[in-house]
Amino acid sequence: MKIGILISGRGSNMSAIVEAVQSGFIPDSDVTVVVSDKTRAKGLIKAKECGIETLSITRNRRTREEHDAEIVAELKKRDVELICLAGYMRLLSKEFVQTFPNRILNIHPSLLPSFKGLEAQRQAIDYGVKVSGCTVHFVDENLDHGAIIAQRIVEVKDNDAVETLSARILQHEHALYVESIKRIVEGKIKIVGRRVFCE
Ligand code: GRF
């Protein structure tokens, strides 16, 4: 399957996906392109080092729709079949989502629907929850809202700071994301309304 990855920053989830594809853990696939909306995203350098084509497509005062249309055109040009958001910090337009139905994934560092949006790990600590975690979900045009594919629980320890909790969740993010993509590529996921079943 041809995979496109969208990033805005560091790109550690992107690297985990690339490694899983290149090692064959995610079978019969290819990371065709990595797109960033930020020219200076560190992940772009990492992707190039792995031999992957990179594109920097900035918003440039355009509307969300215009910006997304350019990204969609580049993805279509390369016959991308599955899009993985990996720290991509923008909401997608309805047109983008509708072009790739059930073909856009995201990873979020909390157990959704708790702690949507920015700084989910800080929100979890401030709220005082004892467990948090990460969620892989399909993407729709609402923030961190699409149908949930998989979740993993991570304990919040009494001595956790945002940094330590984030680092622990991130390890689980990498594992959960590549496992979820593997299942999708293998056709082992069934979607019934908002419920997603994995074989
Ligand atoms: C991750 O915590 C991810 O869950 C969130 O943004 C962060 C991106 O990290 N959506 P990285 O760029 O993949 O290292």
Coordinates of N, CA, C and O in Angstrom, one line a residue, residues 41-197:
A41 N 10.5 21.7 9.7 CA 10.1 20.5 10.5 C 11.3 19.6 10.5 O 11.9 19.2 9.5
K42 N 11.8 19.2 11.7 CA 12.9 18.3 11.8 C 12.7 17.0 11.2 O 13.6 16.3 10.6
G43 N 11.4 16.5 11.1 CA 11.1 15.3 10.5 C 11.4 15.2 9.0 O 11.7 14.1 8.5
L44 N 11.5 16.4 8.4 CA 11.8 16.4 7.0 C 13.2 15.9 6.7 O 13.5 15.1 5.8
I45 N 14.1 16.3 7.6 CA 15.5 15.8 7.5 C 15.6 14.3 7.7 O 16.2 13.6 6.9
K46 N 14.9 13.8 8.7 CA 14.9 12.4 9.0 C 14.4 11.6 7.8 O 14.9 10.6 7.4
A47 N 13.3 12.1 7.2 CA 12.7 11.4 6.1 C 13.6 11.3 4.9 O 13.8 10.3 4.3
K48 N 14.3 12.5 4.6 CA 15.3 12.5 3.5 C 16.4 11.5 3.8 O 16.8 10.8 2.9
E49 N 16.8 11.4 5.0 CA 17.9 10.5 5.4 C 17.5 9.0 5.1 O 18.3 8.2 4.9
C50 N 16.2 8.8 5.2 CA 15.7 7.4 4.9 C 15.4 7.2 3.4 O 14.8 6.2 3.0
G51 N 15.7 8.2 2.6 CA 15.5 8.1 1.2 C 14.1 8.3 0.7 O 13.7 7.8 -0.4
I52 N 13.3 9.0 1.5 CA 11.9 9.3 1.1 C 11.7 10.7 0.6 O 12.4 11.6 1.1
E53 N 10.9 10.8 -0.4 CA 10.6 12.1 -1.0 C 9.9 13.0 0.0 O 9.0 12.5 0.7
T54 N 10.3 14.2 0.1 CA 9.7 15.1 1.0 C 9.2 16.3 0.3 O 9.7 16.8 -0.7
L55 N 8.0 16.9 0.8 CA 7.5 18.1 0.2 C 7.2 19.0 1.4 O 6.6 18.6 2.4
S56 N 7.5 20.3 1.2 CA 7.1 21.3 2.2 C 6.0 22.1 1.6 O 6.3 22.8 0.6
I57 N 4.8 22.0 2.1 CA 3.7 22.8 1.5 C 3.1 23.6 2.6 O 2.3 23.2 3.4
T58 N 3.5 24.9 2.6 CA 3.1 25.8 3.7 C 1.8 26.4 3.3 O 1.4 26.5 2.2
R59 N 1.1 26.9 4.4 CA -0.3 27.5 4.1 C -0.2 28.8 3.3 O -1.0 29.0 2.5
N60 N 0.8 29.6 3.7 CA 1.0 30.8 2.9 C -0.2 31.7 2.7 O -0.5 32.1 1.6
R61 N -0.9 32.0 3.8 CA -2.1 32.9 3.8 C -3.2 32.4 3.0 O -4.2 33.1 2.7
R62 N -3.2 31.1 2.5 CA -4.3 30.6 1.8 C -5.4 30.1 2.8 O -5.1 29.9 4.0
T63 N -6.6 29.9 2.3 CA -7.6 29.2 3.1 C -7.2 27.8 3.4 O -6.4 27.2 2.6
R64 N -7.8 27.2 4.4 CA -7.6 25.8 4.7 C -7.9 24.9 3.4 O -7.1 24.0 3.0
E65 N -9.0 25.3 2.7 CA -9.4 24.5 1.5 C -8.3 24.6 0.4 O -8.0 23.6 -0.2
E66 N -7.8 25.8 0.2 CA -6.8 26.0 -0.9 C -5.5 25.2 -0.5 O -4.9 24.6 -1.4
H67 N -5.1 25.4 0.7 CA -3.9 24.7 1.2 C -4.1 23.2 1.0 O -3.2 22.5 0.5
D68 N -5.2 22.7 1.6 CA -5.4 21.2 1.5 C -5.5 20.7 0.1 O -5.1 19.6 -0.2
A69 N -6.1 21.5 -0.8 CA -6.2 21.1 -2.2 C -4.9 20.8 -2.8 O -4.7 19.9 -3.6
E70 N -3.9 21.7 -2.5 CA -2.5 21.4 -3.0 C -2.0 20.1 -2.5 O -1.4 19.3 -3.2
I71 N -2.2 19.9 -1.2 CA -1.6 18.6 -0.6 C -2.3 17.4 -1.2 O -1.7 16.4 -1.6
V72 N -3.7 17.5 -1.4 CA -4.4 16.4 -2.0 C -3.9 16.1 -3.4 O -3.7 14.9 -3.8
A73 N -3.7 17.2 -4.1 CA -3.2 17.0 -5.5 C -1.9 16.2 -5.5 O -1.7 15.3 -6.4
E74 N -1.0 16.6 -4.6 CA 0.3 15.9 -4.6 C 0.2 14.5 -4.2 O 0.9 13.6 -4.7
L75 N -0.7 14.2 -3.2 CA -0.9 12.8 -2.8 C -1.5 12.0 -3.9 O -1.1 10.9 -4.2
K76 N -2.5 12.6 -4.6 CA -3.1 11.9 -5.7 C -2.2 11.6 -6.9 O -2.2 10.5 -7.4
K77 N -1.3 12.6 -7.1 CA -0.3 12.4 -8.2 C 0.6 11.2 -7.9 O 1.1 10.6 -8.9
R78 N 0.8 10.9 -6.7 CA 1.6 9.7 -6.3 C 0.8 8.5 -6.0 O 1.3 7.5 -5.4
D79 N -0.5 8.5 -6.2 CA -1.4 7.4 -6.0 C -1.4 6.9 -4.5 O -1.4 5.7 -4.2
V80 N -1.2 7.9 -3.6 CA -1.2 7.5 -2.2 C -2.6 7.0 -1.8 O -3.6 7.5 -2.1
E81 N -2.5 5.8 -1.0 CA -3.8 5.2 -0.7 C -4.1 5.3 0.8 O -5.3 5.2 1.2
L82 N -3.1 5.5 1.6 CA -3.3 5.7 3.1 C -2.5 6.8 3.6 O -1.3 7.0 3.2
I83 N -3.2 7.7 4.4 CA -2.5 8.9 4.8 C -2.4 8.8 6.4 O -3.4 8.6 7.0
C84 N -1.2 9.0 6.9 CA -1.0 9.0 8.3 C -0.5 10.3 8.8 O 0.5 10.9 8.4
L85 N -1.4 10.9 9.7 CA -1.0 12.2 10.3 C -0.1 11.8 11.5 O -0.4 11.0 12.3
A86 N 1.1 12.5 11.5 CA 2.0 12.1 12.6 C 2.6 13.5 13.2 O 3.6 14.0 12.7
G87 N 1.8 14.0 14.1 CA 2.2 15.3 14.6 C 1.9 16.4 13.6 O 2.6 17.4 13.6
Y88 N 0.9 16.2 12.8 CA 0.4 17.2 11.9 C -0.5 18.2 12.6 O -1.6 17.7 13.1
M89 N -0.2 19.4 12.7 CA -0.9 20.3 13.6 C -2.0 21.1 13.0 O -2.3 22.2 13.5
R90 N -2.6 20.6 11.9 CA -3.7 21.3 11.3 C -4.9 20.4 11.2 O -4.8 19.2 10.9
L91 N -6.1 21.0 11.3 CA -7.3 20.3 11.0 C -7.4 20.1 9.5 O -7.0 21.0 8.7
L92 N -8.0 19.0 9.0 CA -8.2 18.8 7.6 C -9.6 19.3 7.2 O -10.5 19.3 7.9
S93 N -9.6 19.9 5.9 CA -10.9 20.3 5.4 C -11.8 19.1 5.1 O -11.3 18.0 4.9
K94 N -13.1 19.4 5.0 CA -14.1 18.4 4.6 C -13.7 17.8 3.3 O -13.8 16.5 3.1
E95 N -13.2 18.6 2.3 CA -12.9 18.1 1.0 C -11.7 17.1 1.1 O -11.7 16.0 0.4
F96 N -10.7 17.4 1.9 CA -9.6 16.5 2.1 C -10.1 15.1 2.6 O -9.8 14.1 2.1
V97 N -10.9 15.2 3.7 CA -11.4 14.0 4.4 C -12.2 13.2 3.4 O -12.1 12.0 3.3
Q98 N -13.1 13.9 2.6 CA -14.0 13.1 1.7 C -13.2 12.5 0.5 O -13.7 11.6 -0.1
T99 N -12.1 13.1 0.2 CA -11.3 12.5 -0.9 C -10.7 11.1 -0.5 O -10.5 10.3 -1.4
F100 N -10.5 10.9 0.8 CA -9.9 9.7 1.2 C -10.7 9.0 2.4 O -10.3 9.0 3.5
P101 N -11.9 8.6 2.1 CA -12.8 8.1 3.1 C -12.2 6.9 3.9 O -11.7 5.9 3.2
N102 N -12.1 6.9 5.2 CA -11.5 5.9 6.0 C -10.1 5.5 5.6 O -9.7 4.4 5.7
R103 N -9.4 6.5 5.1 CA -8.1 6.3 4.6 C -7.1 7.3 5.2 O -6.0 7.4 4.8
I104 N -7.6 8.0 6.3 CA -6.7 9.0 7.0 C -6.7 8.6 8.4 O -7.7 8.5 9.1
L105 N -5.5 8.4 9.0 CA -5.3 8.1 10.4 C -4.6 9.1 11.1 O -3.8 9.9 10.6
N106 N -4.8 9.1 12.5 CA -4.0 10.1 13.3 C -3.7 9.3 14.6 O -4.4 8.4 15.0
I107 N -2.6 9.8 15.3 CA -2.3 9.3 16.6 C -2.4 10.5 17.6 O -2.0 11.6 17.2
H108 N -3.1 10.3 18.7 CA -3.2 11.3 19.7 C -2.7 10.8 21.1 O -3.1 9.7 21.5
P109 N -2.0 11.7 21.8 CA -1.4 11.2 23.1 C -2.4 11.3 24.3 O -2.0 11.9 25.3
S110 N -3.6 10.8 24.2 CA -4.5 10.6 25.3 C -5.5 9.5 25.0 O -5.5 9.1 23.8
L111 N -6.2 9.1 26.0 CA -7.3 8.2 25.7 C -8.5 9.0 25.3 O -9.3 9.5 26.2
L112 N -8.8 9.2 24.0 CA -9.9 10.0 23.5 C -11.2 9.3 24.0 O -11.2 8.1 24.1
P113 N -12.3 10.0 24.3 CA -12.4 11.4 24.0 C -11.9 12.4 25.1 O -12.2 13.6 25.0
S114 N -11.1 11.9 26.0 CA -10.5 12.8 27.0 C -9.4 13.6 26.4 O -8.6 13.0 25.6
F115 N -9.2 14.8 26.8 CA -8.0 15.6 26.5 C -7.7 15.7 25.0 O -6.6 15.4 24.6
K116 N -8.7 16.2 24.3 CA -8.5 16.5 22.9 C -7.6 17.7 22.7 O -7.4 18.5 23.7
G117 N -7.0 17.9 21.6 CA -6.3 19.2 21.2 C -4.9 19.2 21.8 O -4.2 18.1 22.0
L118 N -4.4 20.4 21.9 CA -3.0 20.6 22.3 C -2.6 20.2 23.7 O -3.5 20.2 24.6
E119 N -1.4 19.8 23.9 CA -0.9 19.5 25.3 C -1.8 18.5 26.0 O -2.1 18.7 27.2
A120 N -2.1 17.4 25.4 CA -2.9 16.4 26.0 C -2.3 15.8 27.3 O -3.0 15.5 28.2
Q121 N -1.0 15.7 27.3 CA -0.3 15.1 28.4 C -0.4 16.1 29.6 O -0.6 15.6 30.8
R122 N -0.2 17.4 29.3 CA -0.4 18.4 30.4 C -1.8 18.4 30.9 O -2.0 18.4 32.1
Q123 N -2.8 18.3 30.0 CA -4.2 18.3 30.4 C -4.4 17.1 31.4 O -5.1 17.2 32.4
A124 N -3.8 15.9 31.0 CA -4.0 14.7 31.8 C -3.5 14.9 33.2 O -4.1 14.6 34.3
I125 N -2.3 15.5 33.3 CA -1.6 15.7 34.6 C -2.4 16.7 35.4 O -2.7 16.5 36.6
D126 N -2.8 17.8 34.8 CA -3.5 18.9 35.5 C -4.9 18.4 36.0 O -5.3 18.8 37.1
Y127 N -5.5 17.5 35.2 CA -6.8 17.0 35.7 C -6.7 16.0 36.8 O -7.6 15.8 37.6
G128 N -5.5 15.3 36.9 CA -5.2 14.4 38.0 C -5.6 13.0 37.7 O -5.8 12.2 38.6
V129 N -5.8 12.6 36.4 CA -6.1 11.2 36.1 C -5.0 10.3 36.5 O -3.8 10.7 36.5
K130 N -5.3 9.1 36.8 CA -4.3 8.1 37.2 C -3.8 7.2 36.0 O -2.8 6.6 36.0
V131 N -4.6 7.2 34.9 CA -4.2 6.6 33.7 C -4.5 7.5 32.5 O -5.5 8.2 32.5
S132 N -3.6 7.5 31.5 CA -3.8 8.2 30.3 C -3.4 7.2 29.2 O -3.5 6.0 29.4
G133 N -2.9 7.7 28.1 CA -2.4 6.7 27.1 C -2.4 7.4 25.7 O -2.1 8.5 25.5
C134 N -2.7 6.6 24.7 CA -2.7 7.1 23.3 C -3.8 6.4 22.5 O -4.3 5.3 22.9
T135 N -4.2 7.1 21.4 CA -5.3 6.6 20.6 C -4.9 6.7 19.1 O -4.5 7.8 18.7
V136 N -5.2 5.7 18.4 CA -5.1 5.8 16.9 C -6.6 5.8 16.4 O -7.4 5.0 16.8
H137 N -6.9 6.8 15.6 CA -8.2 7.0 15.1 C -8.3 7.4 13.6 O -7.3 8.0 13.1
F138 N -9.4 7.2 13.0 CA -9.7 7.7 11.7 C -9.9 9.2 11.8 O -10.3 9.7 12.9
V139 N -9.6 10.0 10.8 CA -9.7 11.4 10.8 C -10.9 11.9 10.1 O -11.2 11.5 9.0
D140 N -11.7 12.8 10.8 CA -12.7 13.5 10.2 C -12.4 15.0 10.3 O -11.3 15.3 10.8
E141 N -13.4 15.9 10.0 CA -13.0 17.3 10.0 C -13.1 17.9 11.4 O -12.7 19.1 11.5
N142 N -13.5 17.1 12.4 CA -13.5 17.7 13.7 C -12.3 17.2 14.5 O -11.7 16.2 14.2
L143 N -11.9 18.0 15.5 CA -10.6 17.8 16.2 C -10.6 16.5 17.0 O -11.5 16.3 17.8
D144 N -9.7 15.6 16.7 CA -9.5 14.4 17.4 C -10.8 13.6 17.7 O -11.1 13.2 18.8
H145 N -11.6 13.5 16.6 CA -13.0 13.0 16.8 C -13.3 11.7 16.0 O -14.2 11.0 16.4
G146 N -12.6 11.4 15.0 CA -13.0 10.2 14.1 C -13.0 8.9 14.9 O -12.5 8.8 16.0
A147 N -13.6 7.9 14.2 CA -13.7 6.5 14.9 C -12.4 6.0 15.4 O -11.4 6.1 14.7
I148 N -12.5 5.4 16.6 CA -11.3 4.9 17.3 C -10.9 3.5 16.8 O -11.7 2.6 16.7
I149 N -9.6 3.4 16.4 CA -9.1 2.1 15.9 C -8.5 1.3 17.0 O -8.7 0.1 17.2
A150 N -7.6 2.0 17.8 CA -7.0 1.2 18.9 C -6.5 2.2 20.0 O -6.3 3.4 19.7
Q151 N -6.5 1.8 21.2 CA -6.0 2.6 22.3 C -5.1 1.8 23.2 O -5.2 0.6 23.3
R152 N -4.2 2.5 23.9 CA -3.3 1.8 24.8 C -3.2 2.7 26.1 O -3.1 3.9 26.0
I153 N -3.3 2.0 27.2 CA -3.3 2.7 28.5 C -1.9 2.9 29.0 O -1.1 1.9 29.0
V154 N -1.6 4.0 29.6 CA -0.3 4.3 30.2 C -0.6 4.9 31.6 O -1.4 5.8 31.7
E155 N 0.0 4.3 32.6 CA -0.2 4.8 34.0 C 0.4 6.2 34.2 O 1.5 6.5 33.6
V156 N -0.3 7.1 34.9 CA 0.3 8.4 35.3 C 0.8 8.2 36.7 O 0.1 7.9 37.6
K157 N 2.1 8.3 36.8 CA 2.8 8.1 38.1 C 2.7 9.4 38.9 O 2.7 10.5 38.4
D158 N 2.8 9.2 40.3 CA 2.7 10.4 41.2 C 3.8 11.4 40.9 O 3.6 12.6 41.0
N159 N 5.0 10.9 40.5 CA 6.1 11.8 40.3 C 6.2 12.2 38.8 O 7.3 12.8 38.5
D160 N 5.2 12.0 38.0 CA 5.4 12.3 36.6 C 5.3 13.8 36.4 O 4.5 14.5 37.0
A161 N 6.2 14.3 35.5 CA 6.0 15.7 35.0 C 5.6 15.5 33.5 O 5.5 14.4 33.0
V162 N 5.2 16.6 32.9 CA 4.7 16.5 31.5 C 5.7 15.8 30.6 O 5.3 14.9 29.8
E163 N 7.0 16.1 30.9 CA 8.0 15.5 30.0 C 8.1 14.0 30.2 O 8.3 13.2 29.2
T164 N 8.1 13.5 31.4 CA 8.3 12.1 31.7 C 7.1 11.3 31.2 O 7.2 10.2 30.6
L165 N 5.9 11.8 31.4 CA 4.7 11.1 31.0 C 4.6 11.1 29.4 O 4.3 10.1 28.8
S166 N 5.0 12.3 28.8 CA 5.0 12.3 27.3 C 5.9 11.3 26.8 O 5.6 10.7 25.8
A167 N 7.1 11.2 27.4 CA 8.1 10.3 26.8 C 7.6 8.8 26.9 O 7.8 8.0 26.0
R168 N 6.9 8.5 28.1 CA 6.4 7.1 28.2 C 5.3 6.9 27.2 O 5.2 5.8 26.6
I169 N 4.4 7.8 27.1 CA 3.3 7.6 26.1 C 3.8 7.5 24.7 O 3.4 6.7 23.9
L170 N 4.9 8.3 24.4 CA 5.4 8.3 23.0 C 5.9 6.9 22.6 O 5.7 6.5 21.5
Q171 N 6.5 6.2 23.5 CA 7.0 4.8 23.2 C 5.8 4.0 22.8 O 5.8 3.2 21.8
H172 N 4.7 4.1 23.5 CA 3.5 3.3 23.2 C 2.8 3.8 21.9 O 2.3 3.0 21.1
E173 N 2.9 5.1 21.6 CA 2.4 5.7 20.4 C 3.0 5.0 19.2 O 2.3 4.5 18.3
H174 N 4.4 4.9 19.2 CA 5.1 4.3 18.1 C 4.6 2.9 17.8 O 4.3 2.5 16.7
A175 N 4.5 2.1 18.9 CA 4.1 0.7 18.8 C 2.6 0.6 18.3 O 2.3 -0.2 17.4
L176 N 1.8 1.4 18.9 CA 0.3 1.3 18.6 C 0.1 1.7 17.2 O -0.7 1.1 16.5
Y177 N 0.8 2.8 16.7 CA 0.5 3.3 15.4 C 0.9 2.3 14.3 O 0.2 1.9 13.4
V178 N 2.1 1.7 14.5 CA 2.6 0.7 13.4 C 1.7 -0.5 13.5 O 1.4 -1.1 12.4
E179 N 1.3 -1.0 14.6 CA 0.4 -2.1 14.7 C -0.9 -1.9 14.0 O -1.5 -2.7 13.3
S180 N -1.4 -0.7 14.2 CA -2.7 -0.3 13.6 C -2.6 -0.2 12.1 O -3.5 -0.7 11.3
I181 N -1.5 0.4 11.6 CA -1.3 0.5 10.2 C -1.2 -0.9 9.5 O -1.7 -1.2 8.5
K182 N -0.4 -1.8 10.2 CA -0.3 -3.1 9.7 C -1.6 -3.8 9.6 O -1.9 -4.4 8.5
R183 N -2.5 -3.7 10.6 CA -3.8 -4.3 10.5 C -4.6 -3.7 9.3 O -5.3 -4.4 8.6
I184 N -4.5 -2.4 9.1 CA -5.3 -1.8 8.0 C -4.7 -2.3 6.6 O -5.5 -2.7 5.7
V185 N -3.4 -2.3 6.5 CA -2.8 -2.8 5.3 C -3.2 -4.2 5.0 O -3.4 -4.6 3.8
E186 N -3.3 -5.0 6.0 CA -3.6 -6.5 5.9 C -5.1 -6.7 5.7 O -5.6 -7.8 5.6
G187 N -5.9 -5.6 5.7 CA -7.3 -5.7 5.5 C -8.0 -6.3 6.7 O -9.1 -6.9 6.5
K188 N -7.5 -6.2 7.9 CA -8.1 -6.8 9.1 C -9.0 -5.9 9.9 O -9.3 -6.2 11.0
I189 N -9.4 -4.8 9.3 CA -10.2 -3.9 10.1 C -11.6 -3.7 9.4 O -11.7 -3.5 8.2
K190 N -12.6 -3.8 10.3 CA -14.0 -3.7 9.8 C -14.6 -2.5 10.5 O -14.4 -2.3 11.7
I191 N -15.3 -1.6 9.7 CA -15.9 -0.4 10.3 C -17.4 -0.5 10.2 O -18.0 -0.7 9.2
V192 N -18.0 -0.3 11.4 CA -19.5 -0.3 11.5 C -19.9 0.9 12.2 O -19.8 1.0 13.4
G193 N -20.3 2.0 11.5 CA -20.6 3.3 12.1 C -19.3 3.8 12.7 O -18.3 3.9 12.1
R194 N -19.4 4.1 14.0 CA -18.2 4.6 14.8 C -17.4 3.5 15.4 O -16.4 3.7 16.0
R195 N -17.9 2.2 15.2 CA -17.1 1.1 15.8 C -16.2 0.5 14.8 O -16.6 0.2 13.7
V196 N -15.0 0.3 15.3 CA -14.0 -0.3 14.4 C -13.5 -1.7 15.1 O -13.2 -1.7 16.2
F197 N -13.6 -2.7 14.3 CA -13.2 -4.0 14.8 C -12.0 -4.5 14.2 O -11.9 -4.5 12.9

